[in-house]
mmCIF file of C-alpha atoms in Angstrom:
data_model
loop_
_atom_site.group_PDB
_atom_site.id
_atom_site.type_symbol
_atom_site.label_atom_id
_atom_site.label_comp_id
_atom_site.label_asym_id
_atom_site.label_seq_id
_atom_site.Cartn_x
_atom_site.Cartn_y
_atom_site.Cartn_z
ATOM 1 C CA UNK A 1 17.195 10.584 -11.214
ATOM 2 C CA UNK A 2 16.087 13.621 -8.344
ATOM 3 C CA UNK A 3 13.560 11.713 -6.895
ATOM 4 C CA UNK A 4 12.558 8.057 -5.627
ATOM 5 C CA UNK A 5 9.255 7.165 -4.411
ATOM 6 C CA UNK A 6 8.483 3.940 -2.971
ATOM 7 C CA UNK A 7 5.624 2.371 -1.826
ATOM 8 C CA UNK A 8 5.408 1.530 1.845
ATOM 9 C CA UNK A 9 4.183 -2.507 2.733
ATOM 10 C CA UNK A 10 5.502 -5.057 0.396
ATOM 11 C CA UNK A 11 8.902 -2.715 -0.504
ATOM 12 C CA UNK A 12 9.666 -1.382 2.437
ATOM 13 C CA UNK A 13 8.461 -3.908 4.589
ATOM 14 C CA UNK A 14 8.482 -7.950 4.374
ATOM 15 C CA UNK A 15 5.843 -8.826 2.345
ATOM 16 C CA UNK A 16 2.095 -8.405 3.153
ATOM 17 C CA UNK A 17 0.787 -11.264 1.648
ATOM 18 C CA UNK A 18 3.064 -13.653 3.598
ATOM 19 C CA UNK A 19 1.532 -11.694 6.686
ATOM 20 C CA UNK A 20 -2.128 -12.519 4.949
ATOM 21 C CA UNK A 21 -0.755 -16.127 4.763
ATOM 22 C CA UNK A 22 -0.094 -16.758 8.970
ATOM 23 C CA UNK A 23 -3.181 -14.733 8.870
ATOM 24 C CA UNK A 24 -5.579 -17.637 7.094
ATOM 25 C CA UNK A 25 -3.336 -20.289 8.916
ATOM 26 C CA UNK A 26 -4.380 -18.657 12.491
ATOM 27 C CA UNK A 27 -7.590 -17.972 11.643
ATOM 28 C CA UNK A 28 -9.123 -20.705 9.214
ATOM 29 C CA UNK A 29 -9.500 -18.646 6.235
ATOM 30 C CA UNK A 30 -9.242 -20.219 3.237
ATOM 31 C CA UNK A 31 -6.009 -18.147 1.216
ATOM 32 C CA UNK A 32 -6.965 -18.861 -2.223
ATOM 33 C CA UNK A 33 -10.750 -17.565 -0.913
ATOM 34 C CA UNK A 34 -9.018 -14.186 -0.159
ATOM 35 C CA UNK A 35 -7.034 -13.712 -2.522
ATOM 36 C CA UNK A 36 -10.164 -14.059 -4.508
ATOM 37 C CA UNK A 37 -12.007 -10.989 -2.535
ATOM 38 C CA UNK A 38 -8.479 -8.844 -3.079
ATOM 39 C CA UNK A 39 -8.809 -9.538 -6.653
ATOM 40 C CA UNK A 40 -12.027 -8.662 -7.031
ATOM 41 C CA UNK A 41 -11.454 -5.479 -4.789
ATOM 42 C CA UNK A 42 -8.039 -4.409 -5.882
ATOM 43 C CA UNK A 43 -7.911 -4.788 -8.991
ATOM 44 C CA UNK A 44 -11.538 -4.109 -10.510
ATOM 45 C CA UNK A 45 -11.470 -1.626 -13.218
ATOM 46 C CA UNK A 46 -13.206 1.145 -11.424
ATOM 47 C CA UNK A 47 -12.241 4.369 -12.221
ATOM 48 C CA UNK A 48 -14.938 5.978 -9.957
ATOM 49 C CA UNK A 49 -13.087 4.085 -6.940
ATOM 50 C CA UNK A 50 -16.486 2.588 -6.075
ATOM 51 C CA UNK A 51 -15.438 -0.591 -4.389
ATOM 52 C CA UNK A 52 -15.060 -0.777 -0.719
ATOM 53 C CA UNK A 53 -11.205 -1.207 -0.689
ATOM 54 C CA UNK A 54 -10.873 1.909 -3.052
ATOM 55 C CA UNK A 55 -13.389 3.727 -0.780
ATOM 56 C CA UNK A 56 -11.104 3.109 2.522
ATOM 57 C CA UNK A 57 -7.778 4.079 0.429
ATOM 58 C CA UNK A 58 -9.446 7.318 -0.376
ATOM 59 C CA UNK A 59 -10.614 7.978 2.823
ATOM 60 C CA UNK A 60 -14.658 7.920 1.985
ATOM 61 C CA UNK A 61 -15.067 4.990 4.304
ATOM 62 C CA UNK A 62 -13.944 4.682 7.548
ATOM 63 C CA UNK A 63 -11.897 1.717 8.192
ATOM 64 C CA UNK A 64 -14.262 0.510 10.503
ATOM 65 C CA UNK A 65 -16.759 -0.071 8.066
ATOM 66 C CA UNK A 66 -14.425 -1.639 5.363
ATOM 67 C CA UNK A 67 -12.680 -4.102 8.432
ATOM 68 C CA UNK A 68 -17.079 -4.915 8.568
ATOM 69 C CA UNK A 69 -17.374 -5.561 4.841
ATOM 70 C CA UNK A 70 -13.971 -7.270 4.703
ATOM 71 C CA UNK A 71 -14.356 -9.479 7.717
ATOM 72 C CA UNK A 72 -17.853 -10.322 6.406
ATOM 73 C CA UNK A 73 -16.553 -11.811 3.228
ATOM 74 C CA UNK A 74 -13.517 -13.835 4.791
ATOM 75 C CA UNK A 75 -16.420 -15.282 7.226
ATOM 76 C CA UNK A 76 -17.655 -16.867 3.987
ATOM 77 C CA UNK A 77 -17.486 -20.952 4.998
ATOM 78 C CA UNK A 78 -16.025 -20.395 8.677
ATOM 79 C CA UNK A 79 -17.973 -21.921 11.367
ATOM 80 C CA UNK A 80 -17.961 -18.377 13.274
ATOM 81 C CA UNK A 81 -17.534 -15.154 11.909
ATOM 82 C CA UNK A 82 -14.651 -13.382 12.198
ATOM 83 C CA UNK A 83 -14.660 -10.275 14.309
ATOM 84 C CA UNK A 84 -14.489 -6.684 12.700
ATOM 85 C CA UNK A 85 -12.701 -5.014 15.245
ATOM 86 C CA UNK A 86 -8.773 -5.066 14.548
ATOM 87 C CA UNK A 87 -8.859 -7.202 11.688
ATOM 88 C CA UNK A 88 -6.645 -4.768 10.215
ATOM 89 C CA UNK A 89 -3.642 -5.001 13.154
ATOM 90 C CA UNK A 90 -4.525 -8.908 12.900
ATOM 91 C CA UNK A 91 -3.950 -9.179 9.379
ATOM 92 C CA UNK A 92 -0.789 -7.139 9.352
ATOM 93 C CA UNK A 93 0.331 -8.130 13.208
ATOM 94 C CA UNK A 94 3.485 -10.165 10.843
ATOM 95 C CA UNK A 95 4.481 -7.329 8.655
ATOM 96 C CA UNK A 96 8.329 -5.877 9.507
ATOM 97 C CA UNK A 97 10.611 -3.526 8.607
ATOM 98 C CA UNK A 98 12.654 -4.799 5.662
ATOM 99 C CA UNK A 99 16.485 -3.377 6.431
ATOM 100 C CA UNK A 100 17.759 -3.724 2.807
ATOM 101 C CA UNK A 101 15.251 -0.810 1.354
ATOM 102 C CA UNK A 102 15.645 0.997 4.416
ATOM 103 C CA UNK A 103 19.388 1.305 4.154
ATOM 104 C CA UNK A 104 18.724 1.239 0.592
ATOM 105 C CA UNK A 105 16.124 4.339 0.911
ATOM 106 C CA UNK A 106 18.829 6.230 3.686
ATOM 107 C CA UNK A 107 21.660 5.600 1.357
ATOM 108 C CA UNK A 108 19.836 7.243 -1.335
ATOM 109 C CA UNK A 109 18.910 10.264 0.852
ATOM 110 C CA UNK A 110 22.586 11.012 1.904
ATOM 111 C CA UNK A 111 23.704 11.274 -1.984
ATOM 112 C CA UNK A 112 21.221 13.997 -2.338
ATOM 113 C CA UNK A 113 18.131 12.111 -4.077
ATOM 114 C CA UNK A 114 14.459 13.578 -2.377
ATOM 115 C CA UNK A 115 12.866 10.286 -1.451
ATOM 116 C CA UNK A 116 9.056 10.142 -0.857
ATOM 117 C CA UNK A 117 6.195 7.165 0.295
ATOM 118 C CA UNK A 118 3.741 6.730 -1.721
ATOM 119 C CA UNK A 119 1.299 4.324 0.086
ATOM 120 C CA UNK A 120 -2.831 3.405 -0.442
ATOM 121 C CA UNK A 121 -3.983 3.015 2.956
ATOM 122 C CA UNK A 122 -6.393 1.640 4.992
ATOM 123 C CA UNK A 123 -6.897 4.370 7.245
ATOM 124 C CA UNK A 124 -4.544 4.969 9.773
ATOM 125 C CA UNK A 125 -0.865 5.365 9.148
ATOM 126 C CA UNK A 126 0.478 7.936 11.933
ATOM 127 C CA UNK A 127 2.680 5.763 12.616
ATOM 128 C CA UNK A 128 4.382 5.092 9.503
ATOM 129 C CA UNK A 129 4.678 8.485 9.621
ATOM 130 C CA UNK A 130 6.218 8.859 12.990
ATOM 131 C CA UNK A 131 8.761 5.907 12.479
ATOM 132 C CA UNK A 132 10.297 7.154 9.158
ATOM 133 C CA UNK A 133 9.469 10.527 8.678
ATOM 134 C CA UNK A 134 13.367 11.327 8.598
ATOM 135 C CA UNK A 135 13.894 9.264 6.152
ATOM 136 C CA UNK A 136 11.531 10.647 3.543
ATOM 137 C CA UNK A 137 11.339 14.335 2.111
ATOM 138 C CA UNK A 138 7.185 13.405 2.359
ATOM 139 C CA UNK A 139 4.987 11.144 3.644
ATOM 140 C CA UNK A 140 1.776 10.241 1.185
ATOM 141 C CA UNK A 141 -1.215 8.663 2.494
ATOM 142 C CA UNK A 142 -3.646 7.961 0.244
ATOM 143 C CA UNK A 143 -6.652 8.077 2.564
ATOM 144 C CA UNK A 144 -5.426 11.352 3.477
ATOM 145 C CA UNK A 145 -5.272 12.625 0.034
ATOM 146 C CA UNK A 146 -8.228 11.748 -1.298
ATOM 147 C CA UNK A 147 -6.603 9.557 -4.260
ATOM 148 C CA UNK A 148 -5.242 6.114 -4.623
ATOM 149 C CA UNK A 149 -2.699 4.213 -6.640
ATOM 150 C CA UNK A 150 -2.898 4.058 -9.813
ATOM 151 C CA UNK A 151 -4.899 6.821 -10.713
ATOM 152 C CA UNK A 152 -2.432 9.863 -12.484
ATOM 153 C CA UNK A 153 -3.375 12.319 -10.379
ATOM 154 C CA UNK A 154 -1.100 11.285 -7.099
ATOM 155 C CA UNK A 155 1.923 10.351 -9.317
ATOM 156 C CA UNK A 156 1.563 13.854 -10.313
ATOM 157 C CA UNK A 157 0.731 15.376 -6.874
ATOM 158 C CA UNK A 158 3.699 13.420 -5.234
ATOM 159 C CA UNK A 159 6.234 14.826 -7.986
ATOM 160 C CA UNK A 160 4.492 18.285 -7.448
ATOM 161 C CA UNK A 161 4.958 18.641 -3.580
ATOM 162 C CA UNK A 162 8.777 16.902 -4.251
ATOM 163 C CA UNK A 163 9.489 19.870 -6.932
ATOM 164 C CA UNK A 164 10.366 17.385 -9.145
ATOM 165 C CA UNK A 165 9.279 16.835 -12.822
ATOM 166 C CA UNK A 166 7.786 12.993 -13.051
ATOM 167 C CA UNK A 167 10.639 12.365 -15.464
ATOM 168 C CA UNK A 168 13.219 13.029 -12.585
ATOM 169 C CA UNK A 169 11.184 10.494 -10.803
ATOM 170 C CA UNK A 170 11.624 6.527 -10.481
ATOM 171 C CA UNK A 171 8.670 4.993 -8.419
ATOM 172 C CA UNK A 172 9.370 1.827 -7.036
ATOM 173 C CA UNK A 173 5.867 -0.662 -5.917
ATOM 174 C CA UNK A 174 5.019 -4.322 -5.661
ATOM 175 C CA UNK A 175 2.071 -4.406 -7.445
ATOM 176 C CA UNK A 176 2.608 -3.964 -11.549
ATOM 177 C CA UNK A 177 -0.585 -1.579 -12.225
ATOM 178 C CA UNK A 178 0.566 0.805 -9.695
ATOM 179 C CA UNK A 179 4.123 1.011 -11.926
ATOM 180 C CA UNK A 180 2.338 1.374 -14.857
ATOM 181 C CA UNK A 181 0.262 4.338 -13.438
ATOM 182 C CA UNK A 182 3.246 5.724 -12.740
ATOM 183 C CA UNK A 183 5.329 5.265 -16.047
ATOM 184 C CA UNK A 184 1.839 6.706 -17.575
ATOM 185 C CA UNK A 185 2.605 9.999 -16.170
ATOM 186 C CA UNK A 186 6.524 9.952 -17.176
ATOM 187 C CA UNK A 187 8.097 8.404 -14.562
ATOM 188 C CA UNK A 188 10.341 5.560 -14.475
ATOM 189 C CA UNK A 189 8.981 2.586 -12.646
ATOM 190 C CA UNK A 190 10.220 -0.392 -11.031
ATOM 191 C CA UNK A 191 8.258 -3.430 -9.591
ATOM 192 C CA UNK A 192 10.055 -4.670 -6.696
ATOM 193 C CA UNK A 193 9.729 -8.372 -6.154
ATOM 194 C CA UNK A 194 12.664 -8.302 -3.778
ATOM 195 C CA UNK A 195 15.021 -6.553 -1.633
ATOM 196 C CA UNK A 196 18.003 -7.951 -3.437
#
C-alpha cells in the first residue's frame, strides 16, 4: 500500500444518512419517501450521468437547480413545499467530523502513505478543502472534475495526480458500487460501515 483514498461524508464524517434522518424528523418528510428519490437518483444505471444528482456531482448543474428539483420531489405529500434555498446546509446542518478516520487518515500520513479525498459533490466544497487540506496529498471534487464515482476514469485520475499505480492504491467509501468502481480499475477497496 502507497496510497489511501477515502471518500469524504459517511467515512470521514458521521454518517449522512443519520443527518437525512433529523432532516425528515424536522421537516415532515417521509424517510422511506427519500430514500426512494436517492435510489432512483444514485443509483440508476446511467452511464451518460443524465440524472439530476449525477448532473450536480459533475458540475453540469448548478446546485441551485438540483436543491429545486430535489426539494420539489421531497415536497411530494407535505402540506407546503419545502424551500430550495439551503436545502443542502439543511440536510447536512448534522453531519460532523468523525475523529477515528481522522486520526486514522493523520496516522497514515506520518508513516509515509500519500492519502487523497475522493468525494461526489454537490457543488460547493471549499471548505472541505480548507479544513483538511493538510491532511491529504489532494483534494478531489467531483463537480470540479467533471466525473463522478464510480465511473473508471477518476479512480484512475486520482491514482494519476497521487503518482501512484491503482494497485498501490486502497480506496476506502460507504457506498459498495463506488468500491467496486474502484477494485475495477486495480485497486483494493474497502466499504466502510464504521469507524471501528
Amino acid at each position: 500500500m502507497k496510497a489511501v483514498i477515502v471518500d469524504f461524508g459517511g467515512v470521514l464524517t458521521t454518517s449522512i444518512f443519520d443527518s437525512f434522518g433529523v432532516f425528515c424528523a424536522e421537516y415532515g418528510v417521509d424517510p422511506k419517501h427519500l430514500r426512494s428519490i436517492f435510489g432512483r437518483e444514485m443509483y440508476a444505471h446511467d452511464t451518460q450521468n443524465t440524472t439530476p444528482l449525477h448532473q450536480v456531482e459533475i458540475g453540469t448543474m448548478p446546485a441551485e437547480e438540483w436543491e429545486m428539483h430535489l426539494s420539489g420531489m421531497l415536497s411530494e405529500g407535505l402540506d407546503e413545499p419545502l424551500a430550495a434555498s439551503g436545502l443542502k446546509e439543511r440536510m447536512f446542518a448534522e453531519v460532523r467530523p468523525e475523529p477515528r478516520m481522522v486520526q486514522a487518515v493523520i496516522a497514515l500520513r506520518q508513516r509515509g502513505i500519500k492519502t487523497a479525498i475522493l468525494s461526489n459533490t454537490w457543488g460547493g466544497g471549499s471548505s472541505i478543502r480548507e479544513s483538511l487540506a493538510e491532511m491529504f496529498d489532494e483534494v478531489m471534487l467531483s463537480h470540479e472534475l467533471g466525473m463522478r464515482k464510480p465511473q473508471p476514469q477518476i479512480f484512475l485520475h486520482a491514482a494519476e495526480l497521487l503518482g501512484i499505480d491503482p494497485a498501490d492504491c486502497v480506496f476506502v467509501d460507504d457506498v459498495q458500487v463506488n468500491v467496486d468502481g474502484a477494485q475495477a480499475v486495480g485497486m483494493k477497496g474497502i466499504l466502510h460501515s464504521d469507524p471501528d
